[in-house]
Amino acid sequence: MQRIAETPDVGRCERRAGDGGSTSKRAKVSERVNFAVGIWDEAKELVFVEHFKGKQLQRMGTTIDGQHWLLPEESTYLVVNNKLRLKKSATCNKYMTYSEAYRYCFKGLSKHKLSIAEYSVYAKLAKQRYIIFKSESRKLPAECDSASNRASTDINLLYNVFEPRKDFKKSDPGTPSFRVVISPFHDKLPSLKHLEKLLQSQSSSHIPHKIALFDGQSVSFLGVEAFKPPKP
């Protein structure tokens, strides 16, 4: 993953004796920087936004009780791509170092049970400027694999994905451009039963489905389409 450049700390969490408030003044001047600022909430292991910067951030997260909270994959993506700096509290003016913020974000991914594969899929889409929402329904029902007499691996309906557009509204996003499905198939393609289930879901929702494949380093997407024989 891309390593962001370190920037100087802004101020101190505690005022030094006899500084006459100069540290606080320097902090205010220094905070005029070209990135968003987030506060790490240790209890929730999530980030809420203190200072917004950029349209992409405004289309992320959700507002709860007046605070704008980011999903773990959103805050991780922003930190990794040098678009968000983190602080440990709203009263602290000192930013975490890159390595510290990176560690906190990936701790949040683990806490909220997001795999590296799921984060990598999100990051791939976000880099292409798509608008990404979590899917409300998370799994397609598992099918029984008659050949091995055991249940097949679940397929996760991970994200609803929207094309970026100027008139997009989070409160009324409309129909997704496509939905992303992910499963840990590694070097194997989905079974026929899984593909049939995907086609059923795609047909009933009228929304294209894409299968995200993660090989440990990169993400690829496969489309799903029913074969229609030519008419005689």
PDB file of C-alpha atoms in Angstrom:
ATOM      1  CA  MET A   1       0.000   0.000   0.000  1.00  0.00           C
ATOM      2  CA  GLN A   2       1.090   3.582  -0.617  1.00  0.00           C
ATOM      3  CA  ARG A   3       2.992   5.164   2.266  1.00  0.00           C
ATOM      4  CA  ILE A   4       2.044   8.763   2.970  1.00  0.00           C
ATOM      5  CA  ALA A   5       4.582  11.384   3.789  1.00  0.00           C
ATOM      6  CA  GLU A   6       4.914  12.480   7.385  1.00  0.00           C
ATOM      7  CA  THR A   7       3.989  16.081   8.202  1.00  0.00           C
ATOM      8  CA  PRO A   8       5.053  17.987  11.312  1.00  0.00           C
ATOM      9  CA  ASP A   9       2.945  17.614  14.441  1.00  0.00           C
ATOM     10  CA  VAL A  10       0.601  20.501  15.083  1.00  0.00           C
ATOM     11  CA  GLY A  11       0.940  21.849  18.609  1.00  0.00           C
ATOM     12  CA  ARG A  12       0.832  19.783  21.785  1.00  0.00           C
ATOM     13  CA  CYS A  13      -1.936  17.988  23.694  1.00  0.00           C
ATOM     14  CA  GLU A  14      -0.951  19.966  26.786  1.00  0.00           C
ATOM     15  CA  ARG A  15       0.144  23.584  26.996  1.00  0.00           C
ATOM     16  CA  ARG A  16       3.677  24.112  28.266  1.00  0.00           C
ATOM     17  CA  ALA A  17       4.050  26.227  31.388  1.00  0.00           C
ATOM     18  CA  GLY A  18       4.884  29.830  30.629  1.00  0.00           C
ATOM     19  CA  ASP A  19       4.185  29.664  26.866  1.00  0.00           C
ATOM     20  CA  GLY A  20       1.467  32.305  27.102  1.00  0.00           C
ATOM     21  CA  GLY A  21      -0.803  30.355  24.796  1.00  0.00           C
ATOM     22  CA  SER A  22       1.622  30.624  21.864  1.00  0.00           C
ATOM     23  CA  THR A  23       1.380  26.873  21.196  1.00  0.00           C
ATOM     24  CA  SER A  24      -2.375  27.135  20.742  1.00  0.00           C
ATOM     25  CA  LYS A  25      -1.951  30.066  18.348  1.00  0.00           C
ATOM     26  CA  ARG A  26       0.658  28.191  16.330  1.00  0.00           C
ATOM     27  CA  ALA A  27      -1.667  25.202  16.156  1.00  0.00           C
ATOM     28  CA  LYS A  28      -4.513  27.271  14.721  1.00  0.00           C
ATOM     29  CA  VAL A  29      -2.262  28.711  12.047  1.00  0.00           C
ATOM     30  CA  SER A  30      -0.756  25.326  11.226  1.00  0.00           C
ATOM     31  CA  GLU A  31      -4.147  23.634  10.932  1.00  0.00           C
ATOM     32  CA  ARG A  32      -4.746  25.409   7.618  1.00  0.00           C
ATOM     33  CA  VAL A  33      -3.543  22.372   5.739  1.00  0.00           C
ATOM     34  CA  ASN A  34      -4.669  20.475   2.695  1.00  0.00           C
ATOM     35  CA  PHE A  35      -6.215  17.425   4.360  1.00  0.00           C
ATOM     36  CA  ALA A  36      -9.201  16.448   6.454  1.00  0.00           C
ATOM     37  CA  VAL A  37      -8.929  15.864  10.205  1.00  0.00           C
ATOM     38  CA  GLY A  38     -10.529  12.992  12.084  1.00  0.00           C
ATOM     39  CA  ILE A  39     -10.820  12.054  15.764  1.00  0.00           C
ATOM     40  CA  TRP A  40     -10.244   8.446  16.810  1.00  0.00           C
ATOM     41  CA  ASP A  41     -12.910   7.165  19.220  1.00  0.00           C
ATOM     42  CA  GLU A  42     -11.280   4.435  21.280  1.00  0.00           C
ATOM     43  CA  ALA A  43     -14.564   3.004  22.607  1.00  0.00           C
ATOM     44  CA  LYS A  44     -16.095   2.556  19.140  1.00  0.00           C
ATOM     45  CA  GLU A  45     -12.753   2.079  17.349  1.00  0.00           C
ATOM     46  CA  LEU A  46     -14.085   4.369  14.635  1.00  0.00           C
ATOM     47  CA  VAL A  47     -13.242   7.851  13.349  1.00  0.00           C
ATOM     48  CA  PHE A  48     -15.496  10.904  13.305  1.00  0.00           C
ATOM     49  CA  VAL A  49     -14.662  13.913  11.152  1.00  0.00           C
ATOM     50  CA  GLU A  50     -13.556  17.147  12.787  1.00  0.00           C
ATOM     51  CA  HIS A  51     -12.597  19.016   9.615  1.00  0.00           C
ATOM     52  CA  PHE A  52     -13.821  18.242   6.094  1.00  0.00           C
ATOM     53  CA  LYS A  53     -11.675  18.513   2.992  1.00  0.00           C
ATOM     54  CA  GLY A  54     -12.678  17.241  -0.455  1.00  0.00           C
ATOM     55  CA  LYS A  55     -15.912  16.061  -2.066  1.00  0.00           C
ATOM     56  CA  GLN A  56     -15.035  12.383  -1.732  1.00  0.00           C
ATOM     57  CA  LEU A  57     -15.063  12.603   2.057  1.00  0.00           C
ATOM     58  CA  GLN A  58     -18.432  14.394   2.061  1.00  0.00           C
ATOM     59  CA  ARG A  59     -19.967  11.391   0.296  1.00  0.00           C
ATOM     60  CA  MET A  60     -18.618   8.964   2.875  1.00  0.00           C
ATOM     61  CA  GLY A  61     -19.846   7.962   6.305  1.00  0.00           C
ATOM     62  CA  THR A  62     -23.005   8.839   8.173  1.00  0.00           C
ATOM     63  CA  THR A  63     -24.126  11.518  10.640  1.00  0.00           C
ATOM     64  CA  ILE A  64     -25.160  10.363  14.124  1.00  0.00           C
ATOM     65  CA  ASP A  65     -26.033  12.845  16.892  1.00  0.00           C
ATOM     66  CA  GLY A  66     -24.387  15.681  14.996  1.00  0.00           C
ATOM     67  CA  GLN A  67     -21.103  13.849  14.405  1.00  0.00           C
ATOM     68  CA  HIS A  68     -20.001  12.522  11.005  1.00  0.00           C
ATOM     69  CA  TRP A  69     -18.693   8.970  11.461  1.00  0.00           C
ATOM     70  CA  LEU A  70     -16.630   7.070   8.913  1.00  0.00           C
ATOM     71  CA  LEU A  71     -16.777   3.345   8.227  1.00  0.00           C
ATOM     72  CA  PRO A  72     -13.501   1.545   9.038  1.00  0.00           C
ATOM     73  CA  GLU A  73     -12.652   1.015   5.366  1.00  0.00           C
ATOM     74  CA  GLU A  74     -13.350   4.700   4.606  1.00  0.00           C
ATOM     75  CA  SER A  75     -11.040   6.070   7.297  1.00  0.00           C
ATOM     76  CA  THR A  76      -8.332   3.527   6.412  1.00  0.00           C
ATOM     77  CA  TYR A  77      -8.485   4.452   2.717  1.00  0.00           C
ATOM     78  CA  LEU A  78      -8.267   8.181   3.489  1.00  0.00           C
ATOM     79  CA  VAL A  79      -5.316   7.736   5.867  1.00  0.00           C
ATOM     80  CA  VAL A  80      -3.397   5.480   3.454  1.00  0.00           C
ATOM     81  CA  ASN A  81      -3.918   7.990   0.623  1.00  0.00           C
ATOM     82  CA  ASN A  82      -2.822  11.037   2.647  1.00  0.00           C
ATOM     83  CA  LYS A  83      -6.292  12.608   2.711  1.00  0.00           C
ATOM     84  CA  LEU A  84      -6.975  12.315   6.445  1.00  0.00           C
ATOM     85  CA  ARG A  85      -4.890  12.935   9.568  1.00  0.00           C
ATOM     86  CA  LEU A  86      -6.000  11.524  12.908  1.00  0.00           C
ATOM     87  CA  LYS A  87      -5.924  12.854  16.453  1.00  0.00           C
ATOM     88  CA  LYS A  88      -6.576  10.905  19.655  1.00  0.00           C
ATOM     89  CA  SER A  89      -9.109  13.396  20.999  1.00  0.00           C
ATOM     90  CA  ALA A  90     -10.885  16.628  20.069  1.00  0.00           C
ATOM     91  CA  THR A  91      -8.829  18.533  22.668  1.00  0.00           C
ATOM     92  CA  CYS A  92      -5.497  17.291  21.333  1.00  0.00           C
ATOM     93  CA  ASN A  93      -3.780  19.324  18.601  1.00  0.00           C
ATOM     94  CA  LYS A  94      -1.091  16.739  17.935  1.00  0.00           C
ATOM     95  CA  TYR A  95      -1.643  14.475  14.931  1.00  0.00           C
ATOM     96  CA  MET A  96      -0.804  10.807  15.033  1.00  0.00           C
ATOM     97  CA  THR A  97       2.201   9.761  12.981  1.00  0.00           C
ATOM     98  CA  TYR A  98       1.473   7.855   9.789  1.00  0.00           C
ATOM     99  CA  SER A  99       2.475   4.514  11.293  1.00  0.00           C
ATOM    100  CA  GLU A 100       0.335   5.109  14.384  1.00  0.00           C
ATOM    101  CA  ALA A 101      -2.747   6.148  12.378  1.00  0.00           C
ATOM    102  CA  TYR A 102      -2.210   3.189  10.044  1.00  0.00           C
ATOM    103  CA  ARG A 103      -2.081   0.835  13.028  1.00  0.00           C
ATOM    104  CA  TYR A 104      -5.233   2.303  14.598  1.00  0.00           C
ATOM    105  CA  CYS A 105      -7.175   2.062  11.336  1.00  0.00           C
ATOM    106  CA  PHE A 106      -6.273  -1.555  10.747  1.00  0.00           C
ATOM    107  CA  LYS A 107      -7.166  -2.318  14.348  1.00  0.00           C
ATOM    108  CA  GLY A 108     -10.591  -0.846  13.522  1.00  0.00           C
ATOM    109  CA  LEU A 109     -10.909  -3.090  10.469  1.00  0.00           C
ATOM    110  CA  SER A 110     -10.236  -6.122  12.646  1.00  0.00           C
ATOM    111  CA  LYS A 111     -12.614  -4.960  15.381  1.00  0.00           C
ATOM    112  CA  HIS A 112     -15.457  -4.553  12.895  1.00  0.00           C
ATOM    113  CA  LYS A 113     -14.657  -7.864  11.177  1.00  0.00           C
ATOM    114  CA  LEU A 114     -13.553  -6.479   7.814  1.00  0.00           C
ATOM    115  CA  SER A 115     -11.041  -8.651   6.003  1.00  0.00           C
ATOM    116  CA  ILE A 116      -8.082  -7.341   4.029  1.00  0.00           C
ATOM    117  CA  ALA A 117      -9.862  -8.637   0.909  1.00  0.00           C
ATOM    118  CA  GLU A 118     -12.949  -6.522   1.670  1.00  0.00           C
ATOM    119  CA  TYR A 119     -10.840  -3.435   2.368  1.00  0.00           C
ATOM    120  CA  SER A 120      -8.833  -3.987  -0.833  1.00  0.00           C
ATOM    121  CA  VAL A 121     -12.060  -4.140  -2.883  1.00  0.00           C
ATOM    122  CA  TYR A 122     -13.253  -0.886  -1.309  1.00  0.00           C
ATOM    123  CA  ALA A 123      -9.910   0.829  -1.936  1.00  0.00           C
ATOM    124  CA  LYS A 124      -9.869  -0.260  -5.591  1.00  0.00           C
ATOM    125  CA  LEU A 125     -13.328   1.238  -6.182  1.00  0.00           C
ATOM    126  CA  ALA A 126     -12.633   4.395  -4.186  1.00  0.00           C
ATOM    127  CA  LYS A 127      -9.475   5.096  -6.204  1.00  0.00           C
ATOM    128  CA  GLN A 128     -11.641   5.020  -9.322  1.00  0.00           C
ATOM    129  CA  ARG A 129     -13.853   7.693  -7.670  1.00  0.00           C
ATOM    130  CA  TYR A 130     -16.955   5.511  -7.367  1.00  0.00           C
ATOM    131  CA  ILE A 131     -19.440   6.326  -4.601  1.00  0.00           C
ATOM    132  CA  ILE A 132     -19.694   3.260  -2.377  1.00  0.00           C
ATOM    133  CA  PHE A 133     -22.344   2.268   0.166  1.00  0.00           C
ATOM    134  CA  LYS A 134     -22.474  -0.879   2.262  1.00  0.00           C
ATOM    135  CA  SER A 135     -25.076  -3.372   1.050  1.00  0.00           C
ATOM    136  CA  GLU A 136     -27.951  -3.829   3.508  1.00  0.00           C
ATOM    137  CA  SER A 137     -28.294  -7.531   2.691  1.00  0.00           C
ATOM    138  CA  ARG A 138     -24.921  -9.109   3.381  1.00  0.00           C
ATOM    139  CA  LYS A 139     -25.106 -12.708   2.168  1.00  0.00           C
ATOM    140  CA  LEU A 140     -26.589 -14.859  -0.536  1.00  0.00           C
ATOM    141  CA  PRO A 141     -27.830 -18.151   0.928  1.00  0.00           C
ATOM    142  CA  ALA A 142     -25.253 -20.932   0.792  1.00  0.00           C
ATOM    143  CA  GLU A 143     -25.964 -23.815  -1.558  1.00  0.00           C
ATOM    144  CA  CYS A 144     -25.179 -27.473  -0.921  1.00  0.00           C
ATOM    145  CA  ASP A 145     -22.353 -28.788  -3.069  1.00  0.00           C
ATOM    146  CA  SER A 146     -23.589 -32.264  -4.002  1.00  0.00           C
ATOM    147  CA  ALA A 147     -20.163 -33.344  -5.252  1.00  0.00           C
ATOM    148  CA  SER A 148     -18.555 -32.906  -1.828  1.00  0.00           C
ATOM    149  CA  ASN A 149     -21.759 -33.257   0.216  1.00  0.00           C
ATOM    150  CA  ARG A 150     -21.071 -30.056   2.113  1.00  0.00           C
ATOM    151  CA  ALA A 151     -22.245 -26.474   2.141  1.00  0.00           C
ATOM    152  CA  SER A 152     -20.511 -24.172  -0.319  1.00  0.00           C
ATOM    153  CA  THR A 153     -18.781 -20.984   0.796  1.00  0.00           C
ATOM    154  CA  ASP A 154     -21.097 -18.024   1.333  1.00  0.00           C
ATOM    155  CA  ILE A 155     -20.974 -15.159  -1.132  1.00  0.00           C
ATOM    156  CA  ASN A 156     -21.022 -11.732   0.481  1.00  0.00           C
ATOM    157  CA  LEU A 157     -23.016  -8.905  -1.062  1.00  0.00           C
ATOM    158  CA  LEU A 158     -20.533  -6.249  -0.045  1.00  0.00           C
ATOM    159  CA  TYR A 159     -21.205  -2.869  -1.657  1.00  0.00           C
ATOM    160  CA  ASN A 160     -23.729  -0.902  -3.679  1.00  0.00           C
ATOM    161  CA  VAL A 161     -21.690   1.193  -6.112  1.00  0.00           C
ATOM    162  CA  PHE A 162     -22.737   4.424  -7.845  1.00  0.00           C
ATOM    163  CA  GLU A 163     -21.158   6.305 -10.716  1.00  0.00           C
ATOM    164  CA  PRO A 164     -19.744   9.669  -9.570  1.00  0.00           C
ATOM    165  CA  ARG A 165     -21.938  12.538 -10.670  1.00  0.00           C
ATOM    166  CA  LYS A 166     -22.367  16.171  -9.649  1.00  0.00           C
ATOM    167  CA  ASP A 167     -26.047  15.884  -8.698  1.00  0.00           C
ATOM    168  CA  PHE A 168     -25.552  12.825  -6.462  1.00  0.00           C
ATOM    169  CA  LYS A 169     -27.313  13.004  -3.084  1.00  0.00           C
ATOM    170  CA  LYS A 170     -26.607  10.648  -0.203  1.00  0.00           C
ATOM    171  CA  SER A 171     -30.193  11.083   0.985  1.00  0.00           C
ATOM    172  CA  ASP A 172     -31.536  10.010  -2.412  1.00  0.00           C
ATOM    173  CA  PRO A 173     -28.794   8.039  -4.221  1.00  0.00           C
ATOM    174  CA  GLY A 174     -31.082   6.276  -6.687  1.00  0.00           C
ATOM    175  CA  THR A 175     -30.388   2.846  -8.140  1.00  0.00           C
ATOM    176  CA  PRO A 176     -26.806   1.536  -7.845  1.00  0.00           C
ATOM    177  CA  SER A 177     -24.790   1.253 -11.032  1.00  0.00           C
ATOM    178  CA  PHE A 178     -23.773  -2.214  -9.851  1.00  0.00           C
ATOM    179  CA  ARG A 179     -23.388  -4.362  -6.753  1.00  0.00           C
ATOM    180  CA  VAL A 180     -20.125  -5.961  -5.690  1.00  0.00           C
ATOM    181  CA  VAL A 181     -19.976  -9.532  -4.465  1.00  0.00           C
ATOM    182  CA  ILE A 182     -16.917 -10.985  -2.752  1.00  0.00           C
ATOM    183  CA  SER A 183     -16.018 -14.461  -1.598  1.00  0.00           C
ATOM    184  CA  PRO A 184     -12.748 -16.171  -0.634  1.00  0.00           C
ATOM    185  CA  PHE A 185     -12.425 -18.345  -3.736  1.00  0.00           C
ATOM    186  CA  HIS A 186      -8.707 -17.559  -4.112  1.00  0.00           C
ATOM    187  CA  ASP A 187      -7.592 -19.530  -7.167  1.00  0.00           C
ATOM    188  CA  LYS A 188     -11.020 -21.049  -7.931  1.00  0.00           C
ATOM    189  CA  LEU A 189     -13.964 -19.503  -9.719  1.00  0.00           C
ATOM    190  CA  PRO A 190     -17.427 -19.613  -8.108  1.00  0.00           C
ATOM    191  CA  SER A 191     -19.363 -22.856  -8.448  1.00  0.00           C
ATOM    192  CA  LEU A 192     -22.263 -23.200 -10.873  1.00  0.00           C
ATOM    193  CA  LYS A 193     -24.684 -23.063  -7.929  1.00  0.00           C
ATOM    194  CA  HIS A 194     -23.178 -19.768  -6.786  1.00  0.00           C
ATOM    195  CA  LEU A 195     -23.377 -18.306 -10.287  1.00  0.00           C
ATOM    196  CA  GLU A 196     -27.027 -19.336 -10.557  1.00  0.00           C
ATOM    197  CA  LYS A 197     -27.743 -17.615  -7.250  1.00  0.00           C
ATOM    198  CA  LEU A 198     -25.981 -14.466  -8.455  1.00  0.00           C
ATOM    199  CA  LEU A 199     -28.005 -14.454 -11.659  1.00  0.00           C
ATOM    200  CA  GLN A 200     -31.224 -14.820  -9.674  1.00  0.00           C
ATOM    201  CA  SER A 201     -30.271 -11.900  -7.436  1.00  0.00           C
ATOM    202  CA  GLN A 202     -29.230  -9.812 -10.441  1.00  0.00           C
ATOM    203  CA  SER A 203     -32.451 -10.604 -12.311  1.00  0.00           C
ATOM    204  CA  SER A 204     -34.752  -9.827  -9.366  1.00  0.00           C
ATOM    205  CA  SER A 205     -32.994  -6.554  -8.471  1.00  0.00           C
ATOM    206  CA  HIS A 206     -32.338  -5.413 -12.083  1.00  0.00           C
ATOM    207  CA  ILE A 207     -28.899  -4.317 -10.883  1.00  0.00           C
ATOM    208  CA  PRO A 208     -25.699  -5.714 -12.457  1.00  0.00           C
ATOM    209  CA  HIS A 209     -23.530  -7.802 -10.114  1.00  0.00           C
ATOM    210  CA  LYS A 210     -19.743  -7.948 -10.260  1.00  0.00           C
ATOM    211  CA  ILE A 211     -17.648 -10.605  -8.546  1.00  0.00           C
ATOM    212  CA  ALA A 212     -14.557  -9.223  -6.812  1.00  0.00           C
ATOM    213  CA  LEU A 213     -11.608 -11.634  -6.803  1.00  0.00           C
ATOM    214  CA  PHE A 214      -8.679 -10.935  -4.474  1.00  0.00           C
ATOM    215  CA  ASP A 215      -5.427 -12.882  -4.838  1.00  0.00           C
ATOM    216  CA  GLY A 216      -3.670 -11.409  -1.811  1.00  0.00           C
ATOM    217  CA  GLN A 217      -2.263  -8.433  -3.698  1.00  0.00           C
ATOM    218  CA  SER A 218      -4.636  -7.210  -6.413  1.00  0.00           C
ATOM    219  CA  VAL A 219      -8.369  -7.055  -7.074  1.00  0.00           C
ATOM    220  CA  SER A 220     -10.144  -8.052 -10.289  1.00  0.00           C
ATOM    221  CA  PHE A 221     -13.825  -7.879 -11.186  1.00  0.00           C
ATOM    222  CA  LEU A 222     -15.896 -10.320 -13.203  1.00  0.00           C
ATOM    223  CA  GLY A 223     -19.331  -9.587 -14.646  1.00  0.00           C
ATOM    224  CA  VAL A 224     -22.199 -12.107 -14.508  1.00  0.00           C
ATOM    225  CA  GLU A 225     -24.547 -12.505 -17.464  1.00  0.00           C
ATOM    226  CA  ALA A 226     -27.073 -15.163 -18.382  1.00  0.00           C
ATOM    227  CA  PHE A 227     -26.456 -16.846 -21.713  1.00  0.00           C
ATOM    228  CA  LYS A 228     -29.294 -16.488 -24.191  1.00  0.00           C
ATOM    229  CA  PRO A 229     -29.123 -18.779 -27.227  1.00  0.00           C
ATOM    230  CA  PRO A 230     -29.929 -17.126 -30.568  1.00  0.00           C
ATOM    231  CA  LYS A 231     -33.460 -17.457 -31.794  1.00  0.00           C
ATOM    232  CA  PRO A 232     -33.910 -19.919 -34.667  1.00  0.00           C
TER     233      PRO A 232
END
